[in-house]
Amino acid sequence: MAKNTTDKVRNGRATPTSRPSDSLTKDTLLEMYWKMLLSRRVDERAWMIHRQGKIVFHISAIGQEAIQVAAAYTIHLGVDYIVPYYRDLALVLCAGVTPEDFMISLYGKEGELSSLARQMPSHFGAKPFNIVSTSAPVATQVVHAAGMAFAIKYRIQNELQDPNDRTQPRLAVTSLGEGSTSQGEWHEAMNWAGVHQLPFICIVQNNHYAISVPVDKQMAVPNVADRAAAYGVEGIIVDGNDVLACYDVMHYAVQKAYRGDGPTLIEAKTYRMTPHSSDDDDRTYRERSEVDAWRDKDPLLRLANHLKAQGLLTDAVIEGYDKRARKIVDEAQRAAEERPYPPGESAIAPVYAEAN
Amino acid sequence: MAQMNLLEAIRQGMDEEMEHDPRVFITGEDVGPRGGVFRVTQGLFEKYGPTRIIDSPLAELSIVGVGIGAALADLRPICEIQFADFIHPAMNQIMNEAARMYYRSGGTWTVPMVIRAPYGGGVGGGLYHSQSVEAFFAHTPGLKVIIPSTPYDAKGLIKSAIRDPNPVLFFETKKGYRLIKGDVPEGEYTVPIGEARVAREGSDLTVYSYGMMAHYAMQAAERVSQTDGIEAEVVDLRTLLPLDTKTVLESFKKTGKALIVHEDNLTMGFGAEIAAILASDGFEYMDAPIQRLCAPDIPGVPFSHPMQDYFMLNPTKIADAIRDLAAY
């Protein structure tokens, strides 16, 4: 049953001697590093082309890639329901969205994947990968994730789905920032997840700021995870900049959901290394020294250092990755720039789905 | 053919759809063993059990939001909002999420769900158990809005709503739940969404209405026919969104005079849209100023009886308005 921030799994250390991340192969570890790096480079390019006046808006995932990649490597991608928020670039890139898809969304070009370019960039969604379309009012998506997790339980209870059928969605995972947990939406979704003990994972990417408002003006308790107990949901805190710790807690929550043992809230403590968006100036509300201190805890840097210490990664390999990423991002940007805009009149439809 | 009241017809429609499609479920406050506060879901818990008739937490936002999620996951939720007055906490989910999901996902994610809510006054419900909220939703592309006035239509339309791949608001006149009775055939039939019904033929003028007021409009039309020899055509809109403008205009072409009746307040009410359509597309048929008979622009239906009666329309008030318009 539900527990509050269990010490047993806090920071992913189920026991000191055995962590799920210990069984990750070298290839998988390097692949996770590559995904984090690719997301970072795509993201950095978005900032650059915004400064060049080529695009009108960007909202960033920089600094928050670890928990996102950990989530992607623990769920069944393309099958389980993903209900993301606007900072989940690394997650959606792992799930099947390509750098070119993202670039097309930045430019608002024809055939854009998530919304046919109706939505601003980073309002992710991709039906082929079971990534639900998301909006801008925060925390609305968490209720949908609860509803999708409810649908899984419903299908199992009403014998429309075999609980062991791995071709079917077996959990819904959603994410949001800590500021968004002030919304009634989040509380009501957590309540449903708790009442029905749903296969639901809520990842709170606590990046310390809701635009300019710090955590202590958002809530009176130190941790979002502390609130989980009130809903009968297990709450776990993890170092959100340690991808392996994130992997461990995600692995725990995913396996629990698959077993039908209920929902989990994971609070990944991380940091928004950029302004809120391309329209924000974070110098107006936080010290540079604070931002600089977090640069040393950059999840990409930390994983690189860890892998180097294990003898799994070298500077030469990193250089190769960077070169490869630059080529992918260059090509993605070029493809997006060469692509036509959608015709204005394509705005008109479709508004309603036709009956089958 | 069975005689039944409005709520029995709605219940039968839902029951048949639940039998027909195991993805259909009902959630809302007190819909389970209690059978709903108006008893619309009475007996369904006993028949389908707690896995398909689900008592929700007392929270409208998540009744709708969880319904949206379930619909995205290919179930067919019927979400009951206990009173239309309580739908406002769910506005964000309905307006920003359900209505926009299909459009904003480029036609990939669909929200096949029904949101049912009893609406309307005249039952001593005061400001917060009497509201008519249809205009908010009829203004929102992506939604469909249905308000039936007969048991036949209620059953046929709830079945169409459940099968529709879009989010549908289904408003039920609570005053009419037991008051309005009619013939309902056994078994399968549907009434298409988006088609108005000429409820009564007439040549002197057209009364446009829906829900409880359509029921009253029929009574008023019969009365003026007997007492004054005025033959009013009554168009029961049945669906507000998408609106059947063809039937609306055809009737106006025939009568040239329009009286629009709704129990929602006047300003920016649904009648304004009907009036605008008649003025722009029916101008050459117009024989009299378009009339709207609606509730006053005050924040709600007052509780105390004389004030409630002042607020509410009834067959007498409608009959008076028909006579005035016929005399123009």
XYZ file of C-alpha atoms in Angstrom:
684
model
C 0.000 0.000 0.000
C 0.910 3.598 -0.236
C 3.779 4.943 1.762
C 5.310 8.312 2.035
C 8.861 8.918 0.752
C 10.124 5.439 1.539
C 13.702 5.421 2.742
C 13.977 1.994 1.209
C 13.910 3.325 -2.313
C 14.861 6.920 -1.767
C 17.434 7.919 -4.338
C 16.840 4.628 -6.034
C 18.966 2.581 -3.726
C 16.597 -0.324 -3.172
C 19.397 -2.011 -1.292
C 22.974 -0.806 -1.059
C 24.244 -3.812 -2.972
C 21.700 -4.167 -5.766
C 20.450 -1.402 -8.026
C 18.571 -2.002 -11.279
C 20.985 0.360 -12.994
C 23.836 -1.996 -12.101
C 22.584 -4.359 -14.792
C 22.665 -1.759 -17.552
C 25.097 -2.815 -20.249
C 27.839 -0.574 -21.577
C 25.923 -0.195 -24.826
C 22.770 0.918 -23.043
C 24.670 3.339 -20.815
C 26.359 4.896 -23.815
C 23.040 5.052 -25.633
C 21.480 6.882 -22.673
C 24.388 9.298 -22.648
C 23.957 9.817 -26.382
C 20.237 10.543 -25.991
C 20.909 13.113 -23.294
C 23.598 14.703 -25.402
C 21.485 14.781 -28.549
C 18.592 16.409 -26.692
C 20.991 18.977 -25.271
C 22.410 19.836 -28.679
C 18.988 20.113 -30.304
C 17.901 22.333 -27.438
C 20.992 24.555 -27.665
C 20.401 24.975 -31.393
C 16.863 26.105 -30.699
C 18.183 28.866 -28.434
C 20.698 29.845 -31.086
C 18.243 30.133 -33.939
C 15.886 32.039 -31.679
C 18.655 34.571 -31.013
C 19.200 34.720 -34.767
C 15.575 35.705 -35.201
C 14.712 32.581 -37.166
C 12.100 31.279 -34.754
C 9.765 33.078 -32.375
C 9.750 30.818 -29.331
C 11.645 28.139 -27.476
C 11.148 26.530 -24.093
C 13.955 24.397 -22.837
C 14.735 21.030 -21.256
C 18.363 21.866 -20.533
C 19.366 20.444 -17.168
C 16.360 18.159 -16.898
C 17.317 15.420 -19.356
C 18.322 12.772 -16.822
C 14.916 11.868 -15.413
C 13.405 12.037 -18.896
C 15.891 9.601 -20.403
C 15.581 7.369 -17.342
C 11.811 7.291 -17.854
C 12.245 6.406 -21.506
C 14.546 3.482 -20.676
C 12.223 1.951 -18.089
C 8.785 2.077 -19.732
C 7.616 0.233 -22.835
C 8.132 2.938 -25.456
C 5.500 3.202 -28.152
C 3.067 1.133 -26.103
C 2.718 2.656 -22.623
C 0.958 6.014 -22.498
C 3.214 9.072 -22.283
C 1.538 12.302 -21.198
C 4.369 14.820 -21.245
C 4.807 18.476 -20.496
C 6.602 21.167 -22.441
C 10.074 20.452 -21.044
C 10.097 16.791 -22.045
C 12.228 17.169 -25.163
C 14.648 14.394 -24.162
C 11.762 12.062 -23.342
C 9.942 12.552 -26.633
C 13.185 12.268 -28.620
C 13.726 8.879 -26.983
C 10.120 7.906 -27.714
C 10.353 8.372 -31.474
C 10.114 12.103 -32.209
C 13.133 13.086 -34.326
C 15.274 16.226 -34.173
C 13.822 17.090 -37.583
C 10.265 16.756 -36.230
C 11.195 19.140 -33.433
C 12.847 21.622 -35.772
C 9.755 21.616 -37.969
C 7.686 22.459 -34.885
C 10.037 25.346 -34.021
C 9.551 26.805 -37.486
C 5.820 25.992 -37.660
C 6.180 24.232 -40.975
C 3.823 22.060 -42.987
C 2.974 18.587 -41.751
C 4.347 19.272 -38.287
C 4.073 16.080 -36.230
C 2.305 17.050 -33.017
C -0.379 19.453 -34.259
C 0.063 20.273 -37.958
C 1.781 23.423 -36.659
C -1.307 24.707 -34.863
C 0.418 24.627 -31.494
C 3.492 26.462 -30.276
C 6.683 24.401 -30.208
C 7.223 21.910 -27.364
C 3.498 21.277 -26.968
C 4.362 17.674 -27.643
C 2.165 14.902 -28.933
C 2.595 12.012 -31.331
C -0.141 9.441 -31.719
C 2.099 6.825 -33.375
C 4.229 6.717 -30.232
C 1.305 6.979 -27.792
C 2.448 10.445 -26.752
C -0.671 12.400 -25.859
C -1.166 15.905 -27.216
C -0.550 18.501 -24.535
C -1.685 22.077 -24.002
C -0.335 25.095 -22.142
C -2.516 25.432 -19.024
C -0.322 23.491 -16.624
C -1.287 20.206 -14.946
C -4.290 19.564 -17.208
C -2.388 16.592 -18.622
C -1.989 14.900 -15.249
C -5.737 14.277 -15.094
C -5.616 12.730 -18.562
C -2.804 10.431 -17.451
C -4.944 9.346 -14.492
C -7.798 8.694 -16.923
C -5.575 6.655 -19.222
C -4.256 4.653 -16.277
C -7.872 4.221 -15.226
C -8.653 2.894 -18.711
C -5.917 0.275 -18.349
C -7.337 -0.892 -15.050
C -10.846 -0.795 -16.526
C -9.855 -2.984 -19.461
C -8.185 -5.501 -17.171
C -11.106 -5.582 -14.716
C -13.664 -5.930 -17.485
C -11.615 -8.582 -19.271
C -10.915 -6.471 -22.319
C -7.158 -6.772 -21.763
C -4.883 -9.499 -20.440
C -2.754 -7.891 -17.711
C 0.301 -9.702 -19.031
C -0.162 -8.715 -22.659
C 2.908 -6.632 -23.388
C 1.527 -5.377 -26.670
C -1.011 -3.313 -24.685
C -0.350 -0.180 -22.608
C 0.260 -1.188 -18.995
C 0.874 2.209 -17.438
C 0.507 5.932 -17.989
C 3.436 8.182 -17.146
C 3.082 11.942 -16.946
C 5.320 14.794 -15.937
C 5.083 18.377 -14.820
C 7.037 21.000 -12.931
C 6.802 21.585 -9.203
C 4.956 24.881 -9.716
C 2.206 23.045 -11.564
C 1.500 20.948 -8.479
C -0.220 24.025 -7.063
C -3.019 23.452 -9.562
C -6.197 21.701 -8.481
C -5.793 19.509 -11.536
C -2.734 17.838 -10.058
C -4.394 17.218 -6.711
C -7.518 15.761 -8.275
C -5.486 13.504 -10.552
C -3.401 12.250 -7.636
C -6.611 11.577 -5.746
C -8.038 9.435 -8.546
C -4.740 7.587 -8.882
C -4.794 6.882 -5.157
C -8.470 5.954 -4.810
C -8.252 3.462 -7.676
C -4.568 2.512 -7.142
C -3.912 3.069 -10.814
C -0.887 2.091 -12.934
C 0.125 5.737 -12.937
C 3.505 7.403 -12.565
C 3.687 11.122 -11.982
C 7.131 12.607 -12.469
C 7.526 16.011 -10.895
C 10.585 17.670 -12.362
C 11.295 20.021 -9.505
C 13.503 22.571 -11.223
C 13.114 25.085 -8.387
C 11.303 27.777 -10.356
C 7.880 28.392 -11.825
C 9.033 31.091 -14.222
C 10.314 33.410 -11.465
C 8.555 32.031 -8.400
C 10.715 29.816 -6.159
C 9.501 26.639 -4.471
C 8.998 28.178 -1.027
C 6.369 30.519 -2.414
C 4.708 27.581 -4.141
C 4.197 25.298 -1.156
C 4.669 25.141 2.582
C 6.258 21.684 2.640
C 9.837 21.139 1.469
C 9.051 18.344 -0.977
C 6.266 17.722 -3.466
C 6.691 14.038 -2.620
C 5.556 14.766 0.935
C 2.106 15.498 -0.434
C 1.754 12.088 -2.075
C 0.867 10.319 1.158
C -2.269 12.433 1.438
C -3.562 10.726 -1.696
C -2.538 7.176 -0.877
C 0.238 7.425 -3.435
C 3.819 6.430 -2.731
C 6.126 9.420 -3.004
C 9.797 9.099 -3.832
C 12.461 11.779 -4.013
C 15.391 11.311 -6.334
C 18.418 13.298 -7.399
C 17.072 14.369 -10.781
C 20.513 15.095 -12.144
C 21.759 11.551 -11.530
C 20.458 9.523 -14.443
C 21.283 6.203 -12.805
C 19.451 7.084 -9.596
C 16.559 8.229 -11.777
C 16.686 4.930 -13.619
C 16.480 3.015 -10.349
C 13.387 4.807 -9.064
C 11.700 4.722 -12.451
C 12.438 1.001 -12.745
C 10.877 0.464 -9.341
C 7.761 2.516 -10.160
C 7.305 0.933 -13.595
C 7.577 -2.639 -12.346
C 5.189 -1.787 -9.533
C 2.661 -0.383 -12.000
C 3.003 -3.441 -14.247
C 2.309 -5.692 -11.271
C -0.856 -3.737 -10.543
C 0.544 -2.487 -7.258
C -0.495 1.121 -7.700
C 0.708 4.629 -8.448
C 3.980 6.373 -7.690
C 4.961 9.994 -7.483
C 8.598 10.625 -8.323
C 9.989 14.000 -7.431
C 13.187 14.528 -9.387
C 15.115 17.382 -7.813
C 16.767 19.197 -10.654
C 17.394 22.702 -11.921
C 16.228 24.784 -14.833
C 19.541 25.890 -16.286
C 17.933 28.318 -18.732
C 15.374 31.087 -18.431
C 11.779 29.835 -18.380
C 11.482 30.422 -22.094
C 12.952 32.538 -24.847
C 10.697 35.368 -23.628
C 12.036 35.305 -20.068
C 15.071 36.976 -18.467
C 16.070 35.049 -15.379
C 18.603 37.695 -14.321
C 15.648 39.584 -12.876
C 14.972 36.995 -10.170
C 18.011 34.764 -9.513
C 21.705 35.189 -8.914
C 24.246 34.090 -11.530
C 26.207 32.351 -8.779
C 23.236 30.083 -8.133
C 22.962 29.138 -11.795
C 26.716 28.606 -12.040
C 26.724 26.325 -9.003
C 24.169 24.102 -10.721
C 26.273 23.957 -13.880
C 28.676 21.787 -11.935
C 25.820 19.376 -11.284
C 24.801 19.233 -14.947
C 23.372 15.735 -15.492
C 25.163 15.353 -18.821
C 28.508 16.218 -17.263
C 27.857 13.931 -14.314
C 27.053 10.946 -16.478
C 30.102 11.622 -18.626
C 32.328 11.754 -15.531
C 30.790 8.583 -14.153
C 31.234 6.674 -17.398
C 34.776 7.943 -17.795
C 35.600 6.828 -14.253
C 34.203 3.390 -15.126
C 36.367 3.294 -18.217
C 33.312 3.200 -20.475
C 33.733 6.571 -22.135
C 36.608 8.708 -23.362
C 36.917 12.311 -24.475
C 37.522 11.060 -27.995
C 34.210 9.206 -27.967
C 32.424 12.273 -26.613
C 33.947 14.320 -29.408
C 32.650 11.790 -31.902
C 29.181 11.982 -30.378
C 29.256 15.748 -30.551
C 30.236 15.672 -34.188
C 27.442 13.241 -34.956
C 24.933 15.350 -33.032
C 25.996 18.518 -34.846
C 25.476 16.806 -38.192
C 22.008 15.569 -37.195
C 21.009 18.988 -35.884
C 22.391 20.777 -38.954
C 20.432 18.479 -41.245
C 17.288 18.777 -39.141
C 17.489 22.560 -39.198
C 18.109 22.638 -42.926
C 15.184 20.294 -43.606
C 12.905 22.445 -41.471
C 14.024 25.661 -43.147
C 13.536 24.227 -46.625
C 10.091 22.918 -45.796
C 7.117 25.062 -46.840
C 4.709 26.688 -44.425
C 1.213 25.225 -44.293
C -1.306 27.155 -46.391
C -3.346 29.615 -44.295
C -6.620 27.982 -45.197
C -5.428 24.671 -43.752
C -6.326 26.255 -40.384
C -9.967 25.459 -40.980
C -9.983 21.690 -40.525
C -10.182 19.213 -39.000
C -12.197 20.362 -35.983
C -14.439 17.314 -35.606
C -13.643 13.651 -35.957
C -15.816 11.716 -38.388
C -17.581 8.595 -37.224
C -15.888 5.411 -38.390
C -44.742 1.216 -27.850
C -43.766 2.024 -24.284
C -44.699 5.274 -22.603
C -41.842 6.608 -20.547
C -40.591 9.824 -19.088
C -37.493 11.712 -20.142
C -35.124 10.250 -17.585
C -36.254 6.684 -18.217
C -35.597 7.195 -21.914
C -32.074 8.500 -21.220
C -31.418 5.575 -18.908
C -32.649 3.064 -21.492
C -30.437 4.621 -24.161
C -27.364 4.375 -21.935
C -28.266 0.853 -20.875
C -28.538 -0.318 -24.485
C -25.200 1.264 -25.372
C -23.531 -0.323 -22.350
C -24.872 -3.713 -23.413
C -23.696 -3.128 -26.949
C -20.199 -1.793 -26.192
C -18.144 -2.917 -23.164
C -16.039 0.255 -23.433
C -18.986 2.405 -22.323
C -18.972 3.291 -18.639
C -20.602 5.870 -16.397
C -18.886 7.964 -13.763
C -20.016 10.862 -11.641
C -21.185 11.728 -8.157
C -23.648 9.239 -6.649
C -24.197 7.399 -9.938
C -23.533 4.015 -8.274
C -25.794 2.349 -5.669
C -27.733 5.580 -5.227
C -28.550 5.650 -8.961
C -27.842 9.375 -9.235
C -29.582 12.123 -7.304
C -32.279 12.233 -9.998
C -32.181 8.417 -10.381
C -31.170 8.533 -14.036
C -28.686 5.689 -13.487
C -30.994 3.712 -11.202
C -30.538 -0.036 -11.611
C -27.417 0.233 -13.739
C -25.058 -0.410 -10.820
C -26.962 -3.602 -10.032
C -26.753 -4.644 -13.675
C -23.184 -3.650 -14.569
C -21.431 -3.534 -11.205
C -18.771 -1.261 -9.735
C -16.316 -1.699 -12.594
C -18.616 0.062 -15.075
C -20.761 2.314 -12.905
C -18.189 4.274 -10.984
C -18.912 6.625 -8.123
C -16.417 9.437 -8.550
C -14.800 11.672 -5.969
C -16.792 14.873 -5.440
C -14.777 16.826 -7.975
C -16.140 17.824 -11.368
C -12.798 18.810 -12.890
C -11.492 15.277 -12.615
C -14.802 13.617 -13.482
C -14.336 15.263 -16.860
C -10.519 15.138 -16.967
C -10.366 11.439 -16.140
C -13.120 10.931 -18.697
C -10.980 12.669 -21.300
C -8.047 10.405 -20.442
C -10.241 7.314 -20.651
C -11.578 8.505 -24.017
C -8.031 9.093 -25.286
C -7.375 5.496 -24.253
C -10.314 4.376 -26.422
C -12.979 3.897 -23.767
C -16.396 5.563 -24.088
C -17.015 7.481 -20.876
C -20.324 8.998 -19.890
C -19.499 11.622 -17.273
C -22.399 12.849 -15.179
C -22.206 16.316 -13.694
C -24.787 16.320 -10.917
C -26.126 19.782 -11.784
C -25.097 21.911 -14.763
C -24.360 24.627 -12.195
C -21.426 22.507 -10.981
C -19.816 22.139 -14.399
C -17.744 25.308 -14.036
C -14.789 23.675 -12.213
C -14.508 21.411 -15.269
C -14.521 24.296 -17.761
C -10.757 24.182 -18.258
C -10.898 20.486 -19.080
C -13.896 20.875 -21.394
C -12.871 24.067 -23.205
C -9.097 23.788 -23.288
C -8.718 20.042 -23.465
C -11.718 18.080 -24.747
C -12.807 20.673 -27.315
C -9.344 21.359 -28.668
C -7.730 17.926 -28.528
C -8.667 16.770 -32.020
C -7.751 20.057 -33.676
C -4.549 20.580 -31.747
C -3.332 17.055 -32.477
C -3.847 17.513 -36.190
C -6.781 15.109 -36.154
C -4.996 12.240 -34.429
C -6.190 12.123 -30.801
C -9.962 11.885 -30.391
C -12.094 12.402 -27.291
C -15.214 10.249 -27.703
C -17.027 11.163 -24.514
C -20.405 12.350 -23.285
C -20.839 14.862 -20.480
C -24.388 14.736 -19.140
C -25.822 17.408 -16.886
C -29.313 18.321 -15.708
C -29.989 21.989 -16.345
C -32.692 24.561 -15.871
C -34.918 26.157 -13.264
C -38.425 26.096 -11.948
C -37.696 23.486 -9.299
C -36.858 25.666 -6.286
C -33.174 25.212 -6.956
C -32.078 28.804 -6.555
C -28.952 30.200 -8.154
C -26.925 26.987 -8.043
C -29.340 24.217 -8.957
C -31.096 25.945 -11.871
C -28.573 27.232 -14.356
C -28.732 26.974 -18.120
C -25.134 26.820 -19.342
C -25.482 25.787 -22.981
C -24.323 29.072 -24.503
C -20.776 28.720 -23.141
C -20.359 25.369 -24.847
C -22.235 26.230 -28.031
C -19.609 28.960 -28.495
C -16.789 26.428 -28.454
C -15.740 24.723 -31.717
C -14.832 21.098 -31.141
C -17.784 20.393 -28.878
C -21.260 19.173 -29.724
C -24.211 20.353 -27.648
C -27.498 18.481 -27.401
C -30.655 19.387 -25.463
C -33.556 16.995 -26.081
C -37.155 17.813 -25.210
C -38.918 14.485 -25.744
C -38.244 10.973 -24.463
C -37.992 9.688 -28.048
C -35.315 12.214 -28.934
C -33.567 11.809 -25.586
C -33.034 8.093 -26.104
C -32.088 8.400 -29.754
C -29.725 11.292 -29.136
C -27.970 9.853 -26.079
C -27.196 6.782 -28.162
C -25.820 8.932 -30.983
C -23.816 10.964 -28.471
C -22.211 7.856 -26.972
C -21.249 6.622 -30.447
C -19.944 9.994 -31.595
C -16.137 10.291 -31.792
C -16.223 13.842 -30.371
C -16.904 15.324 -26.936
C -20.649 15.852 -26.557
C -22.417 17.963 -23.938
C -25.824 16.452 -23.242
C -28.068 18.740 -21.199
C -31.223 17.317 -19.645
C -34.085 19.455 -18.400
C -34.401 18.463 -14.765
C -37.899 19.937 -14.539
C -38.874 17.751 -17.477
C -37.235 14.545 -16.177
C -40.540 13.145 -14.912
C -42.944 15.719 -16.265
C -42.337 15.035 -19.939
C -43.657 11.689 -21.105
C -43.881 10.147 -24.524
C -43.730 7.074 -26.691
C -40.377 5.356 -26.989
C -39.967 2.337 -29.250
C -38.336 -0.777 -27.864
C -34.858 -1.511 -29.125
C -32.471 0.010 -31.550
C -32.916 3.422 -33.114
C -30.900 6.611 -33.059
C -31.626 10.267 -33.686
C -28.869 11.990 -35.639
C -26.908 14.814 -34.009
C -27.237 18.127 -35.839
C -30.820 17.822 -37.025
C -33.599 20.056 -35.738
C -37.164 18.789 -35.710
C -40.309 20.586 -36.800
C -42.356 19.631 -33.765
C -45.519 21.334 -34.967
C -46.432 22.635 -38.395
C -47.804 26.145 -38.670
C -47.965 29.022 -41.105
C -48.239 32.214 -39.051
C -44.896 32.300 -37.271
C -42.083 30.056 -36.056
C -41.133 29.434 -32.438
C -37.523 28.271 -32.122
C -36.697 26.547 -28.887
C -35.140 23.511 -27.199
C -35.360 21.480 -24.014
C -38.033 22.377 -21.481
C -38.942 25.522 -23.383
C -39.663 23.517 -26.531
C -42.081 21.458 -24.477
C -43.744 24.649 -23.216
C -43.718 26.133 -26.713
C -45.789 23.180 -27.926
C -48.333 23.787 -25.178
C -48.442 27.479 -25.981
C -48.868 26.791 -29.704
C -51.798 24.458 -29.066
C -53.380 27.037 -26.801
C -53.199 29.948 -29.260
C -54.447 27.679 -32.014
C -57.576 26.966 -29.994
C -58.135 30.413 -28.546
C -56.926 32.688 -31.324
C -56.685 30.553 -34.439
C -52.980 31.348 -34.697
C -50.962 28.503 -36.192
C -47.444 28.586 -34.853
C -44.748 26.325 -36.239
C -42.494 24.980 -33.500
C -38.897 24.099 -34.335
C -37.239 22.033 -31.635
C -33.531 22.597 -32.263
C -32.474 19.433 -30.356
C -28.805 20.041 -31.232
C -27.351 23.524 -30.703
C -23.890 22.648 -32.002
C -23.676 21.867 -34.835
C -26.841 23.832 -35.563
C -29.256 22.718 -38.280
C -29.386 26.082 -40.052
C -31.217 24.520 -42.998
C -34.305 23.630 -40.958
C -34.089 26.951 -39.115
C -34.161 28.889 -42.395
C -36.735 26.694 -44.147
C -39.268 27.355 -41.429
C -38.567 31.077 -41.482
C -39.001 31.107 -45.236
C -42.469 29.677 -44.710
C -43.647 31.917 -41.825
C -41.499 35.075 -42.029
C -41.809 35.642 -38.287
C -39.543 34.290 -35.566
C -39.962 33.987 -31.826
C -36.903 32.510 -30.138
C -37.473 31.102 -26.678
C -34.908 29.944 -24.137
C -34.717 29.900 -20.372
C -31.086 30.996 -20.374
C -30.782 34.750 -19.956
C -31.138 36.992 -22.988
C -27.795 38.678 -23.610
C -25.357 36.562 -25.635
C -27.712 33.626 -25.250
C -28.155 31.032 -27.985
C -31.093 32.992 -29.382
C -28.724 35.723 -30.512
C -27.141 33.267 -32.930
C -30.504 32.208 -34.337
C -31.462 35.856 -34.740
C -28.203 36.616 -36.515
C -28.648 33.719 -38.930
C -32.219 34.761 -39.725
C -31.174 38.381 -40.199
C -28.301 37.591 -42.545
C -29.599 34.570 -44.453
C -33.363 35.039 -44.129
C -33.695 38.768 -44.547
C -35.827 38.626 -47.697
C -38.415 36.427 -45.940
C -38.702 38.625 -42.857
C -42.172 39.991 -42.062
C -41.608 41.168 -38.498
C -38.808 42.045 -36.119
C -37.179 38.908 -34.758
C -38.307 38.388 -31.182
C -36.473 36.777 -28.303
C -38.291 35.625 -25.187
C -35.658 34.701 -22.627
C -34.853 34.948 -18.954
C -33.861 38.347 -17.575
C -30.184 39.297 -17.379
C -29.714 38.547 -13.707
C -27.145 36.176 -12.189
C -29.470 33.271 -11.593
C -32.872 31.856 -10.809
C -33.884 33.220 -7.393
C -35.088 30.739 -4.776
C -38.245 32.368 -3.420
C -41.280 31.322 -5.439
C -42.588 34.671 -6.672
C -39.112 35.644 -7.884
C -38.582 32.224 -9.459
C -41.904 32.541 -11.267
C -40.908 35.996 -12.431
C -37.667 34.607 -13.845
C -39.057 31.481 -15.476
C -40.902 31.312 -18.754
C -44.073 29.245 -19.003
C -46.706 28.401 -21.652
C -48.736 31.512 -20.773
C -45.811 33.886 -21.302
C -44.927 32.131 -24.540
C -48.553 32.244 -25.737
C -48.654 35.995 -25.047
C -45.462 36.506 -27.055
C -46.907 34.436 -29.911
C -50.035 36.582 -29.980
C -48.002 39.796 -29.994
C -45.828 38.606 -32.850
C -48.757 37.239 -34.848
C -50.439 40.641 -34.554
C -47.475 42.530 -35.968
